[in-house]
mmCIF file of C-alpha atoms in Angstrom:
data_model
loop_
_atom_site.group_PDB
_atom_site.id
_atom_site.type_symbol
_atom_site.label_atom_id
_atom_site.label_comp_id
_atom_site.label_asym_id
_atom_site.label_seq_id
_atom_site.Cartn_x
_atom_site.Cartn_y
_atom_site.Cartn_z
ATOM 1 C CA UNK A 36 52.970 101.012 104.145
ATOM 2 C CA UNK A 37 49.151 100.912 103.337
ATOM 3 C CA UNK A 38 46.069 101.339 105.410
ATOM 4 C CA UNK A 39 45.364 97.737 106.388
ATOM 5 C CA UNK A 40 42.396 98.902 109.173
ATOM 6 C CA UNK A 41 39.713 99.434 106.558
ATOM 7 C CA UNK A 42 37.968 96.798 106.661
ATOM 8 C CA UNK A 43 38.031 96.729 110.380
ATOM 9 C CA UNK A 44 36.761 100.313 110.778
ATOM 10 C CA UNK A 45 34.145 100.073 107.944
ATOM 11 C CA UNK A 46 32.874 97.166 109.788
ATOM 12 C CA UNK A 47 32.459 94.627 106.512
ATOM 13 C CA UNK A 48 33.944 91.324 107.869
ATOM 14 C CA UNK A 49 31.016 89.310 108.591
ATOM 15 C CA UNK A 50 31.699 85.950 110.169
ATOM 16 C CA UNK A 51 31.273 83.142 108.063
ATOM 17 C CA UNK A 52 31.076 79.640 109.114
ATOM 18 C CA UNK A 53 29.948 76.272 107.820
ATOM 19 C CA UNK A 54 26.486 75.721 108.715
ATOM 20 C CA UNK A 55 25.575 72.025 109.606
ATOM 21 C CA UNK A 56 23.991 69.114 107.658
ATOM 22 C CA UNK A 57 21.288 68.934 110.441
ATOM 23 C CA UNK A 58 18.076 68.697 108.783
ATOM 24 C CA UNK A 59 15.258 71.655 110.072
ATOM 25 C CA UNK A 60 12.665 68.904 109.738
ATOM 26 C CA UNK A 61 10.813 67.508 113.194
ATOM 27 C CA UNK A 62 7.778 67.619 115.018
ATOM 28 C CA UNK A 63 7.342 71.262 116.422
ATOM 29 C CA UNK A 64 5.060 73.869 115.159
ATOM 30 C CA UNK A 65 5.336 77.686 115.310
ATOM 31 C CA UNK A 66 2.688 80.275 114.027
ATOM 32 C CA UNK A 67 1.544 83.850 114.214
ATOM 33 C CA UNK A 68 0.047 87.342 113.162
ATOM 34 C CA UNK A 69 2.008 90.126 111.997
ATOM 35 C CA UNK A 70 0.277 93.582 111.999
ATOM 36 C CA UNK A 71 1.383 97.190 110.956
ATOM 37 C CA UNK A 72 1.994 99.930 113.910
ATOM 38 C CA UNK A 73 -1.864 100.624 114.436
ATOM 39 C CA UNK A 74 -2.608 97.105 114.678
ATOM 40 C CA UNK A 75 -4.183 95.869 111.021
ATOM 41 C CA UNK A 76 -3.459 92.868 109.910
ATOM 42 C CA UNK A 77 -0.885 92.749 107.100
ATOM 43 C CA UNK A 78 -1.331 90.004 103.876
ATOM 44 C CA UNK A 79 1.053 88.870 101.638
ATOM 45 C CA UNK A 80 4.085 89.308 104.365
ATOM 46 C CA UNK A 81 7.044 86.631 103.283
ATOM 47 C CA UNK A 82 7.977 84.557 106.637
ATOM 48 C CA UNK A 83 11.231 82.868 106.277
ATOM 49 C CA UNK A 84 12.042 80.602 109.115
ATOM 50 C CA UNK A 85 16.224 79.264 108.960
ATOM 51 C CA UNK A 86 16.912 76.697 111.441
ATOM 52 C CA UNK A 87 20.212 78.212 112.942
ATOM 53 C CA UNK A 88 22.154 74.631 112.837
ATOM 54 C CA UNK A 89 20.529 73.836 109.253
ATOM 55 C CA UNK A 90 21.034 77.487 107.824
ATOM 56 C CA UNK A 91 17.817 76.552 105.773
ATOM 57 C CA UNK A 92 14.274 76.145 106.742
ATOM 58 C CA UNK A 93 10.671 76.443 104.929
ATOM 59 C CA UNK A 94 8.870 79.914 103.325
ATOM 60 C CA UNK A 95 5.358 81.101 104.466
ATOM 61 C CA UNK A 96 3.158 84.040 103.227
ATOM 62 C CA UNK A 97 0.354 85.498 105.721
ATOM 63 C CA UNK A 98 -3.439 85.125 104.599
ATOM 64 C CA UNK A 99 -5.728 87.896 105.184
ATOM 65 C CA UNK A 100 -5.590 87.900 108.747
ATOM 66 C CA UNK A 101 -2.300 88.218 108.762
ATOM 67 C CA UNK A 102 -1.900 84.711 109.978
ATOM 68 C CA UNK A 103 0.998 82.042 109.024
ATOM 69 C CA UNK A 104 1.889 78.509 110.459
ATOM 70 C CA UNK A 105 4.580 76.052 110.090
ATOM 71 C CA UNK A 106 4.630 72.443 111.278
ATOM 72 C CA UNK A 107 7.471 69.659 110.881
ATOM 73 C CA UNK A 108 9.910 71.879 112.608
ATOM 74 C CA UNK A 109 12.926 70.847 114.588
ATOM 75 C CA UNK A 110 13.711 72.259 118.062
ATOM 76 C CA UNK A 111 16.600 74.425 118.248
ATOM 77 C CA UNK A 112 17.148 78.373 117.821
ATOM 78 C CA UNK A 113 15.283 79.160 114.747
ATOM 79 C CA UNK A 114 15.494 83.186 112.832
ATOM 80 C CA UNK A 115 12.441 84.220 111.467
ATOM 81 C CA UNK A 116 12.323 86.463 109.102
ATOM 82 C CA UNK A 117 9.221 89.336 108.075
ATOM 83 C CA UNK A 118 9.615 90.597 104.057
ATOM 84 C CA UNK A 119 7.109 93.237 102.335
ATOM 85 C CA UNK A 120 7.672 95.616 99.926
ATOM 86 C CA UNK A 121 6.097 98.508 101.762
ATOM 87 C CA UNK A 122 7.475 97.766 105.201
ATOM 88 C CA UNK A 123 11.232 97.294 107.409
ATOM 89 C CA UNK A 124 12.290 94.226 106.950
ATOM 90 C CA UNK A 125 12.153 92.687 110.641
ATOM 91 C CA UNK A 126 13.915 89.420 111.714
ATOM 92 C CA UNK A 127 13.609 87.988 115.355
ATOM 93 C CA UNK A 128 15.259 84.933 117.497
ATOM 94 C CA UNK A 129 13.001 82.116 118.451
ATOM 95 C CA UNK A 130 14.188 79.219 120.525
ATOM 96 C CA UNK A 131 11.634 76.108 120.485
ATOM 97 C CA UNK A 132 12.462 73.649 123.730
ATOM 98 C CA UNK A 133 10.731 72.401 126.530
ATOM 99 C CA UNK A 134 9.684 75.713 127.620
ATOM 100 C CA UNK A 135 8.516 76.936 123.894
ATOM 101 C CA UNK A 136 7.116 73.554 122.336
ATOM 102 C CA UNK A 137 4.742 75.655 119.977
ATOM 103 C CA UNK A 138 6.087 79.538 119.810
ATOM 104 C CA UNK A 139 3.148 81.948 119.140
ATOM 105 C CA UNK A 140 4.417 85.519 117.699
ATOM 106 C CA UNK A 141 2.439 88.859 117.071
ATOM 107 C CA UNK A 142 5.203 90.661 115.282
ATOM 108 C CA UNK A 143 4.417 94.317 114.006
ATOM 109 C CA UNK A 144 5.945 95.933 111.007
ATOM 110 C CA UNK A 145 7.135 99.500 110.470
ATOM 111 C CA UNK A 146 6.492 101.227 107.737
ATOM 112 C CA UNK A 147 9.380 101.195 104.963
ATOM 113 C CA UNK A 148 11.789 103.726 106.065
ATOM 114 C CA UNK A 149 11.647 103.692 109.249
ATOM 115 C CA UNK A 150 14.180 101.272 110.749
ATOM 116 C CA UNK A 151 17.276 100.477 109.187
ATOM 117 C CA UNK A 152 18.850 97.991 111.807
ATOM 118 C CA UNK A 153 17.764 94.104 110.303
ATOM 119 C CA UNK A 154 17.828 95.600 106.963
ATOM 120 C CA UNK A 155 20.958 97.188 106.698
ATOM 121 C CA UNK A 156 22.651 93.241 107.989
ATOM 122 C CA UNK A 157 20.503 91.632 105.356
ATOM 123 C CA UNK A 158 22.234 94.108 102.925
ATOM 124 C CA UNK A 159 25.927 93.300 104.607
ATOM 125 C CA UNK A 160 25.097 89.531 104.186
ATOM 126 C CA UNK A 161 24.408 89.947 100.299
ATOM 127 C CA UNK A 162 27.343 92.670 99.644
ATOM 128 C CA UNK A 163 30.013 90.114 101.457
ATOM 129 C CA UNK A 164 29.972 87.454 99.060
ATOM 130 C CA UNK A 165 30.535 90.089 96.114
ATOM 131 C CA UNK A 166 33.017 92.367 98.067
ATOM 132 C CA UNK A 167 34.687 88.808 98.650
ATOM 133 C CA UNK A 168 35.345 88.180 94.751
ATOM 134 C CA UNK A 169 36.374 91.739 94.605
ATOM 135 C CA UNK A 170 32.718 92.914 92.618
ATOM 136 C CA UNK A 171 32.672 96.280 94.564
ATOM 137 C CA UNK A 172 30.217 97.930 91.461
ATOM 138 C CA UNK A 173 27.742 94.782 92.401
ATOM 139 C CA UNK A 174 28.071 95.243 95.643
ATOM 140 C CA UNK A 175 27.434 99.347 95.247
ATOM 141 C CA UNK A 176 24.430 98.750 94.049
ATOM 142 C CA UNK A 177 23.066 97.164 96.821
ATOM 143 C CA UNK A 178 24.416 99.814 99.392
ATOM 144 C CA UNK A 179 23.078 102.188 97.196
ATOM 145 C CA UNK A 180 20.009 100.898 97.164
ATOM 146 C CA UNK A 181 19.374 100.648 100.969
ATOM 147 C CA UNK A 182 20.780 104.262 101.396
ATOM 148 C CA UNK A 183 18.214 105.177 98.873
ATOM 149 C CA UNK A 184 15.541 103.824 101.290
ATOM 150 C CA UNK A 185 17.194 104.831 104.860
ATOM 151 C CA UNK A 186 18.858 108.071 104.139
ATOM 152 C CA UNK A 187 20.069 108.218 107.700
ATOM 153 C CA UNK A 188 21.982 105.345 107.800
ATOM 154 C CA UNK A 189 25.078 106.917 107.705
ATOM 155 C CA UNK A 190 26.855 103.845 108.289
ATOM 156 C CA UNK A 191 26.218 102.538 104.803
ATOM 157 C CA UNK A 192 28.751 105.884 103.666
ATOM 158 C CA UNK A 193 31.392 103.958 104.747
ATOM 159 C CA UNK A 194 30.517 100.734 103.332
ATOM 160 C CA UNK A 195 30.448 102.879 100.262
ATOM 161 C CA UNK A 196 33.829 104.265 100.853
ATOM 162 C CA UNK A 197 34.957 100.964 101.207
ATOM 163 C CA UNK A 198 34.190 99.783 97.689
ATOM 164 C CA UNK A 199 35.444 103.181 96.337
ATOM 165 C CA UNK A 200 38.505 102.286 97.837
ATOM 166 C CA UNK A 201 39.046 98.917 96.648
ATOM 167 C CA UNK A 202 38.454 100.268 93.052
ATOM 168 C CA UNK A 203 41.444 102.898 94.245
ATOM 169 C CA UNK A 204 39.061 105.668 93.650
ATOM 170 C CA UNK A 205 39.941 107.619 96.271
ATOM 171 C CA UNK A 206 38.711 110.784 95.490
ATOM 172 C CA UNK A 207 35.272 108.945 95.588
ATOM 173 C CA UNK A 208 36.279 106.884 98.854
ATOM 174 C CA UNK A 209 36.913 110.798 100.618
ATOM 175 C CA UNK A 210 33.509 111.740 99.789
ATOM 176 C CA UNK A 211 31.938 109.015 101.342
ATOM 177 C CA UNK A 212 33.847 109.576 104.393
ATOM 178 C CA UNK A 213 32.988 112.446 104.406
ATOM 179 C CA UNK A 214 29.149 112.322 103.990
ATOM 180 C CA UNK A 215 29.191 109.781 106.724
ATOM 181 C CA UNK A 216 31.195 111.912 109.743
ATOM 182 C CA UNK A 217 28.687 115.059 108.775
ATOM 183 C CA UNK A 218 26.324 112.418 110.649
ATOM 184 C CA UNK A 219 28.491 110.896 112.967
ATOM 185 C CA UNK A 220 30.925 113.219 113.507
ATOM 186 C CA UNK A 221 32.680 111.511 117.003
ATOM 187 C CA UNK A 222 34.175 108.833 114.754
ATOM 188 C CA UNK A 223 38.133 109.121 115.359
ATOM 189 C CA UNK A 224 38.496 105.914 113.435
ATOM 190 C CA UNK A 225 36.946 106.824 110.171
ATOM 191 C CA UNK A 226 38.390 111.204 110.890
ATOM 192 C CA UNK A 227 42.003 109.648 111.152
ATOM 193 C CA UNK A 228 40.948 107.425 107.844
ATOM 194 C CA UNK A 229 39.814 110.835 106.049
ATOM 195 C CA UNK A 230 42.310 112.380 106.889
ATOM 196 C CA UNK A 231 45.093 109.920 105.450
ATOM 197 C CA UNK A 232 42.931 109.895 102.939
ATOM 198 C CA UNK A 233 43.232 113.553 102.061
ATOM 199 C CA UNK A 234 47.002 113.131 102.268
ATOM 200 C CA UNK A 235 46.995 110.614 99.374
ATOM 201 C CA UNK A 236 44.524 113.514 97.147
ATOM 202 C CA UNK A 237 47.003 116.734 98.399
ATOM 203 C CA UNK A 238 44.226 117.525 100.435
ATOM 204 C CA UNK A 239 47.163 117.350 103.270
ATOM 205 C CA UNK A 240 46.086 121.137 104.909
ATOM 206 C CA UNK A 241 42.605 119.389 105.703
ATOM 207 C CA UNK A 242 44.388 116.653 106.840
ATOM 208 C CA UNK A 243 46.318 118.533 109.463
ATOM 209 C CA UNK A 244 43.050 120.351 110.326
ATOM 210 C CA UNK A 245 41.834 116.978 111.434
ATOM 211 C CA UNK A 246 45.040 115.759 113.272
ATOM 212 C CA UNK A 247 46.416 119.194 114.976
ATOM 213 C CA UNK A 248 42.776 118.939 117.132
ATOM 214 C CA UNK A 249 42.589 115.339 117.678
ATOM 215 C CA UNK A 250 42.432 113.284 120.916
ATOM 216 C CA UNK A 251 44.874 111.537 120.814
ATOM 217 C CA UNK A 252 43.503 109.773 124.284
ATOM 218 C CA UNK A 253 41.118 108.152 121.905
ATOM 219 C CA UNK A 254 43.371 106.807 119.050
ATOM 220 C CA UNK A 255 43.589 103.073 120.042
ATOM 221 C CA UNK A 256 45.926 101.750 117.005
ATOM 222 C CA UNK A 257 49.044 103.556 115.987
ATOM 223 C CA UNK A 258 48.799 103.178 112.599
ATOM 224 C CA UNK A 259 46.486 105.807 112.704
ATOM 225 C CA UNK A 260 48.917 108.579 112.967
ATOM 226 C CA UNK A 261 51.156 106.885 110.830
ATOM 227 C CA UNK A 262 49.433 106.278 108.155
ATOM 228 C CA UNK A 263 48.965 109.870 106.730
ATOM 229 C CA UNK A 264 53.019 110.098 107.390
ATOM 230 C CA UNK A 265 53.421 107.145 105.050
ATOM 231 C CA UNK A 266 51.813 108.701 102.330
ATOM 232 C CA UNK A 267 53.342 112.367 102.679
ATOM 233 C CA UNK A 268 56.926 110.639 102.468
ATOM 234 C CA UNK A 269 56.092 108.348 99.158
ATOM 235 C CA UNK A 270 55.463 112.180 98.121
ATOM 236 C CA UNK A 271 58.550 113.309 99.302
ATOM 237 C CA UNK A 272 57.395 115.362 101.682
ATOM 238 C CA UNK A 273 59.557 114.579 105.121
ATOM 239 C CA UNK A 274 58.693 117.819 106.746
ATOM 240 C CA UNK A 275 54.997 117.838 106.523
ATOM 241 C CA UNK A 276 55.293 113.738 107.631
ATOM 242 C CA UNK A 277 57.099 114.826 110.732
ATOM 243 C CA UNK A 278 54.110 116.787 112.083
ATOM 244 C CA UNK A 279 52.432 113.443 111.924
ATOM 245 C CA UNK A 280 54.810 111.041 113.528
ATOM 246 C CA UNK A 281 55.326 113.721 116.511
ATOM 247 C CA UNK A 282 51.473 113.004 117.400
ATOM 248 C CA UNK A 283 52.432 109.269 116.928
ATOM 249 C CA UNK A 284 55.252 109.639 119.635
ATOM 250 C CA UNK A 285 53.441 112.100 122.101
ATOM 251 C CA UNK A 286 50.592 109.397 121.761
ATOM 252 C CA UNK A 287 52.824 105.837 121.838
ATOM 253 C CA UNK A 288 55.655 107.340 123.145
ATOM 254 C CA UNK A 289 57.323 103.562 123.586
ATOM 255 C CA UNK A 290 56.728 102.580 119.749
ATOM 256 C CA UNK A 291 60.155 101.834 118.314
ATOM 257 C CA UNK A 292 59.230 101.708 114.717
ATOM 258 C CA UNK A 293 57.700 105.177 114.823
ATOM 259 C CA UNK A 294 60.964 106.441 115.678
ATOM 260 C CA UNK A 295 62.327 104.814 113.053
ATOM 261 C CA UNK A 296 59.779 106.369 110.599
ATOM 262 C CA UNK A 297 60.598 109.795 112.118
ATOM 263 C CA UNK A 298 64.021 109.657 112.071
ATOM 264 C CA UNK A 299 64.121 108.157 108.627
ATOM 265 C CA UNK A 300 61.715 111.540 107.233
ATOM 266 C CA UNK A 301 64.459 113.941 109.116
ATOM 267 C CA UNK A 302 66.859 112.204 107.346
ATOM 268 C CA UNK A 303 65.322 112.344 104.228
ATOM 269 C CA UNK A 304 64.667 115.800 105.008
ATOM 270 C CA UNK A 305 67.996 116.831 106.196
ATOM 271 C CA UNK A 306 69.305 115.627 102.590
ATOM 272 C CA UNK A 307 67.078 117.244 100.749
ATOM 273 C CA UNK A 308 67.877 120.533 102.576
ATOM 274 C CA UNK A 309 71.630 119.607 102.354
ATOM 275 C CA UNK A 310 71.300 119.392 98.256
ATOM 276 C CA UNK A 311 69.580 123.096 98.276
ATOM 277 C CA UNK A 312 72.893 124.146 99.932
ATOM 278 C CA UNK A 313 70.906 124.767 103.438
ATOM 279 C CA UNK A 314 73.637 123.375 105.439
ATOM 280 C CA UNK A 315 72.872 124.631 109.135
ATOM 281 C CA UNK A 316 69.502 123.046 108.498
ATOM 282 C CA UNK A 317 70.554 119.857 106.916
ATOM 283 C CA UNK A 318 72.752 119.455 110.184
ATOM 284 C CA UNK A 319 69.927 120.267 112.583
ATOM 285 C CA UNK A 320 67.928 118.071 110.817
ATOM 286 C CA UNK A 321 70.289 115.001 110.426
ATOM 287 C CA UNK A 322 70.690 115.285 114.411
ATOM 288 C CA UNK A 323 67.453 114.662 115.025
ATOM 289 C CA UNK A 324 67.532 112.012 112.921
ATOM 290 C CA UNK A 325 70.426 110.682 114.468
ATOM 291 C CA UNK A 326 68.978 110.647 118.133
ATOM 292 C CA UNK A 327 65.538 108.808 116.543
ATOM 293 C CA UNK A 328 67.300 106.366 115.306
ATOM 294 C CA UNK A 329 69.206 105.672 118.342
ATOM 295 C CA UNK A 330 66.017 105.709 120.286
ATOM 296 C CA UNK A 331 64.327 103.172 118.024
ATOM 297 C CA UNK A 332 67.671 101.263 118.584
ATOM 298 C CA UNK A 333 67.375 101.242 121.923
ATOM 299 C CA UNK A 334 63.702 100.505 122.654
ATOM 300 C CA UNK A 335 64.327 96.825 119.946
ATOM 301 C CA UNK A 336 67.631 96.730 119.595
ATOM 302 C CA UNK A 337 66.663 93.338 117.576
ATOM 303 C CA UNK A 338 63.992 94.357 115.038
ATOM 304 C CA UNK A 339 63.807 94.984 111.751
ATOM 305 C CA UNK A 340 63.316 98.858 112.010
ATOM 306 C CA UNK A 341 66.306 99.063 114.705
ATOM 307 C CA UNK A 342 68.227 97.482 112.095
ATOM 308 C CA UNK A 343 67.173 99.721 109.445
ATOM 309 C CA UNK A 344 68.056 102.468 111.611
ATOM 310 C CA UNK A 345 71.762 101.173 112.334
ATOM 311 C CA UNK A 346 72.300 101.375 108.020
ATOM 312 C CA UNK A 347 71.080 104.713 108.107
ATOM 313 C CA UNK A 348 72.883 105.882 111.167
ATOM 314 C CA UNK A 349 76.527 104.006 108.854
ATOM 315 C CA UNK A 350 75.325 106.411 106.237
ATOM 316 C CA UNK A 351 75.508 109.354 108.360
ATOM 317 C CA UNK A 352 78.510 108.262 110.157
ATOM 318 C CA UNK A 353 80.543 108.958 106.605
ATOM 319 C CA UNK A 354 79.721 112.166 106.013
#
């Protein structure tokens, strides 16, 4: 089984829906001044207004004065948008009603570099569309790019990780991880992500390092400690899986299919043990496997890993 959280804990799903055929066109106005931090007026600032219904809306560029107006505008919940090359990008909510028939703003800019928050969703809304046809270079770039500008937004690491991953460049992926929890370093999503991902490099003694002083209190999805279990068994590596699905248990201690997973490695472990003539072991071990399986029996005696469990459990019975 593969990782199917990532793009949940990278954060990358952006909702999507079908913007209206309303037209932004009307009869309200809305103007303004934008200024830097000190309070000068700033020229040549882009203002992009989009009608939130229309998902479109008319460009302006402040004069001198830092002024801008726009007439023929609808009423509704508007976003208006501040662009210049040597300041944040800033975006803002502005509803025009009854109460608002002619919105005034003084907006002030920060200098570029400063705040990450508006632009770092402005990057997210261009990287979608090419992480969507599967263009994870393309959309590189453009995390790349904003990193380049913010280098504390250590979120963008993971949105970095997330194309290495695609590409199955893990090796990459891990790095990014890893650059990102040396700044957020409280993460248990994206430390139980590194450290399946260092099971899937052999990187499975870091792994453990990560795991053997978890929380487990704060593991919300089971998966979690699975995960780096699922990879040490495609190696063939029951024992060091085990470790794994005990936290698993200790932490989701009513989880049928984890029992199933654990009794399935002791199995696989008790015959490996059993061909290297280790036969006290290979009993020991196929006991334990027998009373997991049982266990996952008995918790859903009707699902797919209980009857898994009952073929294995006919296998032992022969011997």
């Amino acid at each position: 089984m593969r990782r199917v959280l990532w793009s949940a804990v990278v954060g990358l799903m952006l909702a999507t829906g079908a913007a209206s055929a309303q037209d932004w066109q009307g009869k309200s106005k809305m103007s303004g001044k934008v200024a830097d931090e000190a309070g000068k007026a700033i020229e040549g600032v882009t203002v992009k207004l989009v009608h939130a219904a229309a998902n479109t809306g008319p460009e302006f560029t402040t004069d001198r004065k830092g002024a801008w107006k726009a007439e023929k505008l609808t009423p509704g919940l508007w976003l208006v948008e501040f662009h210049h090359d040597s300041f944040d990008p800033r975006q803002i909510q502005v509803e025009i009603g009854e109460k608002m028939k002619e919105p005034k703003l003084e907006v002030k800019l920060t200098k570029l570099g400063t705040d990450w928050g508006f632009a770092e969703r402005l990057a997210m809304t261009q990287a979608q569309p090419l992480l969507a046809a599967q263009k994870n270079a393309e959309a590189r770039v453009i995390f790349e790019k904003l990193l380049a500008t913010y280098p504390t937004a250590h979120h963008v690491h993971k949105y970095l990780a997330h194309t290495y991953n695609a590409e199955k460049n893990e090796a990459k992926a891990v790095e990014q991880l890893e650059l990102y929890l040396a700044g957020v370093p409280s993460d248990v999503q994206i430390l139980t992500l590194l450290g399946s991902m260092y099971t899937q490099v052999n990187r499975e003694p870091e792994a453990w390092k990560i795991f053997s002083t978890l929380d487990l209190a704060k593991v919300q999805d089971v998966t979690e400690l699975q995960d780096p279990a699922f990879n040490l068994l495609r190696q063939k590596k029951p024992v060091d899986a085990v470790k794994y699905l005990d936290l698993a248990i200790q932490r989701f201690p009513e989880d049928a299919p984890t029992y199933y997973y654990r009794g399935f490695a002791q199995w696989q472990a008790g015959s490996m043990a059993a061909e290297a003539q280790k036969a006290d072991e290979a009993k020991a071990l196929i006991e334990k496997a027998s009373a997991d399986l049982q266990k996952c029996i008995e918790l859903a005696p009707t699902s797919d890993p209980a009857g898994k469990a009952k073929q294995i459990l006919a296998q032992i019975e022969k011997k």
